mmCIF file of C-alpha atoms in Angstrom:
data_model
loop_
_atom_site.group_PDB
_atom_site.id
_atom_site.type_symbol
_atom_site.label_atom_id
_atom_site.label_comp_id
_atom_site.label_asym_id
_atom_site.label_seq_id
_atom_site.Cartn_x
_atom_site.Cartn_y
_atom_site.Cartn_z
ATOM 1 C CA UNK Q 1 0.000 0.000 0.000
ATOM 2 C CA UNK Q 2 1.215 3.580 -0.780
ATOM 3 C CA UNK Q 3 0.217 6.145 1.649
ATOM 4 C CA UNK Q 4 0.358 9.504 0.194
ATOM 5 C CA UNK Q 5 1.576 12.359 2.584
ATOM 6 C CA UNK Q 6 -0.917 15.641 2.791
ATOM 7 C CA UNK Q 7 1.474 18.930 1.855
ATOM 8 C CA UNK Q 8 2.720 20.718 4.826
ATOM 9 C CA UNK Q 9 0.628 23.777 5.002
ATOM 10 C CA UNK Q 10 2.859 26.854 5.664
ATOM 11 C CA UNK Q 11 1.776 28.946 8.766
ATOM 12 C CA UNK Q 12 1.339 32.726 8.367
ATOM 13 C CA UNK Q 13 4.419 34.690 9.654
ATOM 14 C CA UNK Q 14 3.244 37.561 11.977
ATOM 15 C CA UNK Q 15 4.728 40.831 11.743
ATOM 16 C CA UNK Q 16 4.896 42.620 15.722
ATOM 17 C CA UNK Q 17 3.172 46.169 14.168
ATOM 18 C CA UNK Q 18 4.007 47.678 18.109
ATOM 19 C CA UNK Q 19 7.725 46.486 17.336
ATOM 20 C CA UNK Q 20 8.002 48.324 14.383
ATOM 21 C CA UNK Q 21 6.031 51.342 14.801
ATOM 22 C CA UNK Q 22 8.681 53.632 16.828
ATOM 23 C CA UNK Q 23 11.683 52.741 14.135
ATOM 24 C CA UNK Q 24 9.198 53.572 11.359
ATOM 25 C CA UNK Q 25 8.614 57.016 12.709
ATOM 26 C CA UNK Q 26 11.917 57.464 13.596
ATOM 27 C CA UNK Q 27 12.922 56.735 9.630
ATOM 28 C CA UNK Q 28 10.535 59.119 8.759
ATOM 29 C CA UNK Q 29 11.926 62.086 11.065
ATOM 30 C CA UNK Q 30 14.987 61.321 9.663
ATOM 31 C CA UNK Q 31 14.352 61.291 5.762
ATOM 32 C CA UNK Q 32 12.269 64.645 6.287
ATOM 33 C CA UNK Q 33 15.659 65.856 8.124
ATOM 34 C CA UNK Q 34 17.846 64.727 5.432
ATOM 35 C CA UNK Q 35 14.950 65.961 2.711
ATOM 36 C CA UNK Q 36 15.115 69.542 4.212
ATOM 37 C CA UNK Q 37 18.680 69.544 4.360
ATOM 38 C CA UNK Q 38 18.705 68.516 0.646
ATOM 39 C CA UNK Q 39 15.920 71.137 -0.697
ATOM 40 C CA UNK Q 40 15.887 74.064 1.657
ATOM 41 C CA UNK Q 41 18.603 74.579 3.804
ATOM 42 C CA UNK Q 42 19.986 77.785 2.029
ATOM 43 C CA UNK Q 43 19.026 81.674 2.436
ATOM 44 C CA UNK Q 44 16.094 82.613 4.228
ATOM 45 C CA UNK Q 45 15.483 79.300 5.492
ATOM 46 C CA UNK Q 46 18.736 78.728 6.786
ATOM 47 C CA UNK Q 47 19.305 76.572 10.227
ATOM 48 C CA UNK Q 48 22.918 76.941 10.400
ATOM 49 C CA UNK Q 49 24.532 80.621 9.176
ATOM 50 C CA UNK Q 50 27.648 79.368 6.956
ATOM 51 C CA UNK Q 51 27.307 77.538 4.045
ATOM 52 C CA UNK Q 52 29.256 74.580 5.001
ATOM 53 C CA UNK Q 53 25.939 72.420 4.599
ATOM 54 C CA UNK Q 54 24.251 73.577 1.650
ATOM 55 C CA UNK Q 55 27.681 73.090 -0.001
ATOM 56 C CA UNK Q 56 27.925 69.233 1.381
ATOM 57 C CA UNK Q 57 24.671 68.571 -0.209
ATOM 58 C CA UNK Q 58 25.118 70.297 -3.205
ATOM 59 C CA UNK Q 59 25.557 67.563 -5.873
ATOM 60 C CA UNK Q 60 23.073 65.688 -4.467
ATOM 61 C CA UNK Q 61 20.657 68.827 -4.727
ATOM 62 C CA UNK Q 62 20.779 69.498 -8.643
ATOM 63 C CA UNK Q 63 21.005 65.411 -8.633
ATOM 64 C CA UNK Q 64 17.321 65.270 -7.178
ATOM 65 C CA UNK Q 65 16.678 68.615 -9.060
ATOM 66 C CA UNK Q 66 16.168 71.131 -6.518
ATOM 67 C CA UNK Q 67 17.158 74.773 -7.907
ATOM 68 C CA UNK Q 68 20.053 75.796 -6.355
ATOM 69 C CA UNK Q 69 21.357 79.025 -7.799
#
């Protein structure tokens, strides 16, 4: 006699939603940092007086085509 073997049935994996809600927000605080930093930090808007920042993030400003100048 040949028995035949019923297919493993896979369970469902559970994702902890309270475990990952605090480091999603804190990605989020910190993409809207670096987005600011990347689009706005320059003149009027200006967190930090010299342009050491707006000139680190330069490239990467006309890359994502912010105007710059």
């Amino acid at each position: 006699m040949t028995q035949t073997a019923a297919p493993a049935v896979p369970l469902p994996i559970r994702i902890p939603i309270r475990e990952i809600v605090p480091w999603a927000v804190f990605v989020v605080l910190l993409a809207l940092i670096a987005l600011y930093f990347v689009s706005a930090e320059q003149g009027a808007t200006a967190v930090f007086a010299n342009t050491y920042v707006h000139e680190f993030v330069h490239d990467g400003r006309h890359l994502l085509a912010f105007p710059c100048h």
